[in-house]
Amino acid sequence: MENPGLVVHGQAASFSTALRSLVNNPQYSDVCFVVGQERQEVFAHRCLLACRCNFFQRLLGTEPGPGVPSAVVLSTVPTEAFLAVLEFLYANSVTLHRCSVLEVLTAAVEYGLEELRELCLEFVMKVLDVELVCEALQVAVTFGLGPLQERCIAFIEAHSQEALQTRGFLELSATALLPVLRSDKLCVDEAELVKAARNWARVGAVSGIWGRRGRSGGGRRNSASGRQGTGPRSAGAQGSLPQAVLERPVAEVAAPVVRELRLALLAPAELSALEEQNRQEPLIPVEQIVEAWKCHALRRGDAAPGAPCRRRRGTLPRDHHRFLDLRLK
């Protein structure tokens, strides 16, 4: 019986370097991608992409025409992220950066590149900070990345005050904001959380600022996060928003999440001030405010089943809180 032989390996580093030199190299390229909103040309090689990724195998299934490489338009992926995807496909390694890793992660999920997705997730976990966490949460919710979502929620719980001031918070979708507002572990007082929710709803209601919460993302075009950004802006810098043209009523934008605000935690004076502000700029359903007043009037936490009154980790003590744990007989 013939010996099957022995597989021996050459230097992996030199092989990887040689293949990496082909990334976006027009020499011998037989396909050209037109990438991103800036429509930048990126050159690649069909056989390599097709054998490494089923997405590209399907996309490039037809034979190229004679002459110049055929152009494939991919307008939703940023150029930097697409080049990172190509680097991984060519060299089986990738250079990740904090400022673009979420776009690379989004592309990896959409292109079905599980190994690259895991590399991106590991990297995001390591570099997660206040400025990145809400954008990462949006990506996690959009693509059902449970471990990343849990990590982001835990980070926001520990750094609530700072996270609520970021542009990423304002760009969250309602679906991504809900688990944040439902948390008992937020280190922020309810009065501050109400203000943050109002700022979030104002941004969602204004046209021409960041547009709709949809597919395009923040200032670096995170394709899953929600809206097209125009530059850094904090939640405290919304003074100009009421003068802009409203695309949707603030109350309509807030409707999916506002029930998670625990108004019964507010003191009577705070609740009165909120009620007056709500008359001028509707945000919270009137019946929700009425339920909070019932808790005050009856001095019971369960006086109104629709008025959650569990204290959060950051809830500041108020005199009436001693009644919240009492139950109606």
Coordinates of C-alpha atoms in Angstrom, one line a residue:
M1 CA 0.0 0.0 0.0
E2 CA 1.4 3.4 -1.0
N3 CA 2.4 5.7 1.7
P4 CA -0.1 8.7 1.8
G5 CA 2.7 11.1 2.4
L6 CA 3.2 13.9 4.9
V7 CA 1.8 17.4 4.7
V8 CA 4.5 19.9 5.5
H9 CA 4.0 23.6 5.9
G10 CA 5.9 26.6 4.7
Q11 CA 6.2 29.9 6.5
A12 CA 2.6 31.2 7.3
A13 CA 3.8 34.7 7.9
S14 CA 5.3 35.2 4.4
F15 CA 2.3 33.5 2.8
S16 CA -0.1 35.9 4.6
T17 CA 2.0 38.9 3.7
A18 CA 2.0 38.0 0.1
L19 CA -1.8 37.6 0.0
R20 CA -2.3 40.8 2.0
S21 CA -0.4 42.6 -0.8
L22 CA -3.2 41.7 -3.2
V23 CA -5.9 43.5 -1.1
N24 CA -7.2 46.4 -3.3
N25 CA -4.5 45.7 -5.8
P26 CA -5.6 46.3 -9.4
Q27 CA -2.9 44.0 -10.7
Y28 CA -4.6 40.8 -11.9
S29 CA -7.9 42.0 -10.4
D30 CA -11.0 40.8 -12.2
V31 CA -13.7 42.6 -10.1
C32 CA -14.1 46.1 -9.0
F33 CA -16.4 47.1 -6.1
V34 CA -17.8 50.6 -5.8
V35 CA -18.0 51.0 -2.0
G36 CA -19.7 53.3 0.5
Q37 CA -21.4 56.7 0.1
E38 CA -18.1 58.1 -1.3
R39 CA -18.3 55.4 -4.1
Q40 CA -14.6 54.5 -3.8
E41 CA -13.3 51.8 -6.1
V42 CA -11.9 48.7 -4.4
F43 CA -10.2 46.0 -6.5
A44 CA -10.4 42.3 -5.7
H45 CA -10.1 38.8 -7.2
R46 CA -13.2 36.7 -7.8
C47 CA -11.8 33.2 -7.2
L48 CA -10.4 34.1 -3.8
L49 CA -13.6 35.9 -2.6
A50 CA -15.8 33.1 -3.9
C51 CA -13.9 30.3 -2.2
R52 CA -13.7 32.1 1.1
C53 CA -17.2 33.5 1.5
N54 CA -20.6 32.2 0.4
F55 CA -21.9 35.7 0.2
F56 CA -19.4 36.6 -2.5
Q57 CA -19.8 33.3 -4.2
R58 CA -23.5 34.1 -4.8
L59 CA -22.8 37.8 -5.5
L60 CA -20.1 37.0 -8.1
G61 CA -21.7 33.9 -9.6
T62 CA -21.9 35.3 -13.1
E63 CA -18.9 35.4 -15.4
P64 CA -17.2 38.8 -15.8
G65 CA -17.4 40.4 -19.3
P66 CA -14.3 40.8 -21.4
G67 CA -12.0 43.8 -20.9
V68 CA -12.1 45.9 -17.8
P69 CA -13.2 44.4 -14.4
S70 CA -16.9 44.5 -13.8
A71 CA -18.2 46.9 -11.1
V72 CA -20.2 45.7 -8.2
V73 CA -21.9 48.5 -6.1
L74 CA -21.9 48.0 -2.3
S75 CA -23.1 51.4 -1.1
T76 CA -24.1 50.5 2.5
V77 CA -20.7 49.3 3.8
P78 CA -18.0 52.0 4.6
T79 CA -14.8 51.6 2.7
E80 CA -12.6 51.1 5.7
A81 CA -14.8 48.2 6.9
F82 CA -14.9 46.6 3.5
L83 CA -11.1 46.7 3.2
A84 CA -10.9 45.0 6.6
V85 CA -13.2 42.3 5.4
L86 CA -11.0 41.8 2.3
E87 CA -7.9 41.7 4.5
F88 CA -9.4 38.9 6.5
L89 CA -10.5 37.0 3.5
Y90 CA -7.1 37.3 1.8
A91 CA -4.8 36.8 4.8
N92 CA -7.1 35.2 7.5
S93 CA -6.1 38.0 9.8
V94 CA -7.3 41.5 10.2
T95 CA -6.2 44.8 11.8
L96 CA -9.1 46.2 13.8
H97 CA -9.5 49.8 15.1
R98 CA -11.9 51.0 17.8
C99 CA -13.3 53.7 15.5
S100 CA -14.4 51.2 12.8
V101 CA -14.8 47.8 14.5
L102 CA -18.6 48.1 14.7
E103 CA -18.8 48.5 10.9
V104 CA -16.5 45.6 10.4
L105 CA -18.7 43.5 12.8
T106 CA -21.8 44.6 10.9
A107 CA -20.3 43.5 7.6
A108 CA -19.1 40.2 9.1
V109 CA -22.6 39.4 10.3
E110 CA -24.2 40.4 7.0
Y111 CA -21.6 38.5 4.9
G112 CA -21.9 35.4 7.1
L113 CA -18.2 35.5 8.2
E114 CA -18.5 33.8 11.6
E115 CA -14.8 33.8 12.4
L116 CA -14.5 37.4 11.7
R117 CA -17.6 38.2 13.7
E118 CA -16.1 36.4 16.7
L119 CA -12.8 38.3 16.3
C120 CA -14.7 41.6 16.2
L121 CA -16.8 40.7 19.2
E122 CA -13.7 39.9 21.2
F123 CA -12.1 43.2 20.2
V124 CA -15.2 45.2 21.1
M125 CA -15.4 43.6 24.5
K126 CA -11.8 44.7 25.1
V127 CA -12.2 48.3 24.0
L128 CA -15.7 49.0 25.2
D129 CA -16.0 52.5 26.7
V130 CA -18.6 55.2 27.3
E131 CA -18.4 56.6 23.8
L132 CA -18.7 53.2 22.1
V133 CA -21.1 51.3 24.4
C134 CA -24.5 52.6 23.1
E135 CA -23.5 52.1 19.5
A136 CA -22.3 48.6 20.3
L137 CA -25.6 48.0 22.1
Q138 CA -27.5 49.0 19.0
V139 CA -25.5 46.6 16.8
A140 CA -26.0 43.8 19.4
V141 CA -29.8 44.3 19.4
T142 CA -30.0 44.6 15.6
F143 CA -28.2 41.4 15.0
G144 CA -29.2 39.4 18.0
L145 CA -25.8 39.2 19.6
G146 CA -26.8 38.3 23.1
P147 CA -23.5 38.2 24.9
L148 CA -22.5 41.6 23.5
Q149 CA -25.9 43.1 24.5
E150 CA -25.5 41.8 28.0
R151 CA -22.0 43.2 28.3
C152 CA -23.2 46.6 27.0
I153 CA -26.2 46.8 29.4
A154 CA -23.9 45.9 32.3
F155 CA -21.5 48.7 31.2
I156 CA -24.3 51.2 30.9
E157 CA -25.6 50.2 34.3
A158 CA -22.1 51.0 35.8
H159 CA -21.6 54.2 33.9
S160 CA -25.2 55.5 33.5
Q161 CA -24.6 59.2 33.9
E162 CA -21.9 59.3 31.3
A163 CA -23.6 57.0 28.8
L164 CA -26.8 59.0 28.8
Q165 CA -24.8 62.0 27.6
T166 CA -23.4 60.4 24.5
R167 CA -24.6 60.8 20.9
G168 CA -24.8 57.0 20.8
F169 CA -27.6 57.0 23.4
L170 CA -29.6 59.6 21.4
E171 CA -29.3 57.4 18.3
L172 CA -30.5 54.2 20.0
S173 CA -33.6 52.6 18.5
A174 CA -36.6 52.1 20.8
T175 CA -35.9 48.4 20.8
A176 CA -32.4 48.9 22.0
L177 CA -33.4 51.6 24.6
L178 CA -36.1 49.4 26.2
P179 CA -33.7 47.0 28.0
V180 CA -31.8 50.0 29.4
L181 CA -34.9 51.6 30.8
R182 CA -36.1 48.3 32.3
S183 CA -32.9 47.8 34.3
D184 CA -33.0 48.1 38.1
K185 CA -29.2 48.6 38.2
L186 CA -28.9 51.9 36.4
C187 CA -26.7 54.3 38.5
V188 CA -28.8 57.3 37.7
D189 CA -31.8 59.0 39.4
E190 CA -35.2 58.9 37.8
A191 CA -35.4 62.6 37.3
E192 CA -32.2 62.5 35.1
L193 CA -33.5 59.5 33.3
V194 CA -36.7 61.3 32.4
K195 CA -34.6 64.2 31.0
A196 CA -32.5 61.8 29.0
A197 CA -35.6 60.1 27.6
R198 CA -37.0 63.5 26.5
N199 CA -33.8 64.4 24.8
W200 CA -33.8 61.0 23.0
A201 CA -37.4 61.5 21.8
R202 CA -36.7 65.1 20.7
V203 CA -33.9 63.9 18.5
G204 CA -36.1 61.2 17.0
A205 CA -38.8 63.7 16.3
V206 CA -36.6 66.2 14.4
S207 CA -36.0 65.9 10.7
G208 CA -32.8 67.2 9.2
I209 CA -30.7 66.6 12.3
W210 CA -29.8 62.9 12.0
G211 CA -32.8 61.7 10.0
R212 CA -34.7 58.5 10.9
R213 CA -33.6 55.8 13.2
G214 CA -33.0 53.2 10.5
R215 CA -30.1 51.6 8.8
S216 CA -27.4 54.3 8.8
G217 CA -25.4 55.1 11.9
G218 CA -23.6 57.8 13.7
G219 CA -20.8 60.1 12.6
R220 CA -18.7 57.2 11.4
R221 CA -21.7 55.5 9.7
N222 CA -22.3 52.6 12.0
S223 CA -24.7 50.8 9.6
A224 CA -26.8 49.3 12.4
S225 CA -27.1 52.0 14.9
G226 CA -29.9 54.2 13.8
R227 CA -29.2 57.5 12.2
Q228 CA -26.8 59.4 10.0
G229 CA -24.5 61.4 12.3
T230 CA -23.2 64.9 11.7
G231 CA -20.5 65.0 14.4
P232 CA -20.1 64.7 18.2
R233 CA -23.1 66.0 20.2
S234 CA -24.1 65.3 23.8
A235 CA -27.5 64.9 25.3
G236 CA -27.0 68.2 27.1
A237 CA -26.6 70.0 23.8
Q238 CA -30.2 69.9 22.6
G239 CA -31.1 73.5 23.1
S240 CA -31.6 74.1 19.4
L241 CA -33.8 71.1 18.7
P242 CA -37.2 72.6 19.7
Q243 CA -36.7 75.3 17.0
A244 CA -36.3 72.7 14.2
V245 CA -39.1 71.3 12.1
L246 CA -40.7 68.3 13.8
E247 CA -41.1 65.2 11.6
R248 CA -43.1 63.3 14.3
P249 CA -44.6 64.3 17.6
V250 CA -42.2 63.8 20.5
A251 CA -44.9 61.8 22.4
E252 CA -45.3 59.4 19.4
V253 CA -41.5 58.8 19.3
A254 CA -41.4 58.2 23.0
A255 CA -44.5 55.9 23.1
P256 CA -42.7 52.6 22.8
V257 CA -40.4 53.3 25.8
V258 CA -41.9 55.9 28.1
R259 CA -43.9 53.4 30.2
E260 CA -40.6 52.2 31.6
L261 CA -40.0 55.5 33.4
R262 CA -40.8 55.1 37.1
L263 CA -42.6 58.4 37.8
A264 CA -43.8 57.2 41.2
L265 CA -40.1 57.6 42.4
L266 CA -40.3 61.4 41.9
A267 CA -41.3 63.7 44.7
P268 CA -44.6 65.6 44.5
A269 CA -42.8 68.8 43.5
E270 CA -40.9 67.0 40.8
L271 CA -44.0 65.3 39.6
S272 CA -45.9 68.7 39.4
A273 CA -43.0 70.2 37.5
L274 CA -43.0 67.3 35.1
E275 CA -46.8 67.6 34.6
E276 CA -46.4 71.2 33.7
Q277 CA -43.6 70.5 31.3
N278 CA -45.7 67.7 29.8
R279 CA -48.5 70.2 29.1
Q280 CA -46.1 72.4 27.1
E281 CA -44.3 69.5 25.3
P282 CA -46.2 66.2 25.5
L283 CA -44.0 63.3 26.2
I284 CA -45.7 61.0 28.8
P285 CA -49.4 59.9 28.6
V286 CA -51.5 61.7 31.1
E287 CA -52.8 58.5 32.6
Q288 CA -49.2 57.5 33.4
I289 CA -48.8 60.6 35.4
V290 CA -52.2 60.1 37.1
E291 CA -51.0 56.6 38.2
A292 CA -47.9 58.1 39.8
W293 CA -50.1 60.6 41.7
K294 CA -52.2 57.7 43.0
C295 CA -49.2 56.1 44.6
H296 CA -48.6 59.4 46.4
A297 CA -52.2 59.9 47.4
L298 CA -52.7 56.3 48.7
R299 CA -49.1 56.0 50.1
R300 CA -48.7 52.6 48.6
G301 CA -46.4 51.2 46.1
D302 CA -49.0 49.1 44.5
A303 CA -51.7 51.7 44.4
A304 CA -51.5 51.9 40.6
P305 CA -50.4 48.6 39.0
G306 CA -49.3 50.6 35.9
A307 CA -46.9 52.8 37.8
P308 CA -43.6 50.9 38.5
C309 CA -41.9 52.1 41.6
R310 CA -38.9 49.8 42.1
R311 CA -35.9 51.9 43.0
R312 CA -32.9 51.7 40.8
R313 CA -29.4 51.5 42.0
G314 CA -28.9 55.2 41.4
T315 CA -32.3 56.4 42.8
L316 CA -31.8 59.3 45.2
P317 CA -33.8 58.9 48.4
R318 CA -37.0 60.9 48.9
D319 CA -39.3 61.0 51.9
H320 CA -42.2 59.2 50.2
H321 CA -40.0 56.2 49.3
R322 CA -40.6 54.7 52.7
F323 CA -44.2 54.0 51.6
L324 CA -43.3 52.4 48.2
D325 CA -42.7 48.9 49.6
L326 CA -46.1 48.9 51.4
R327 CA -48.9 46.9 49.9
L328 CA -52.7 47.5 49.8
K329 CA -54.6 45.1 52.0

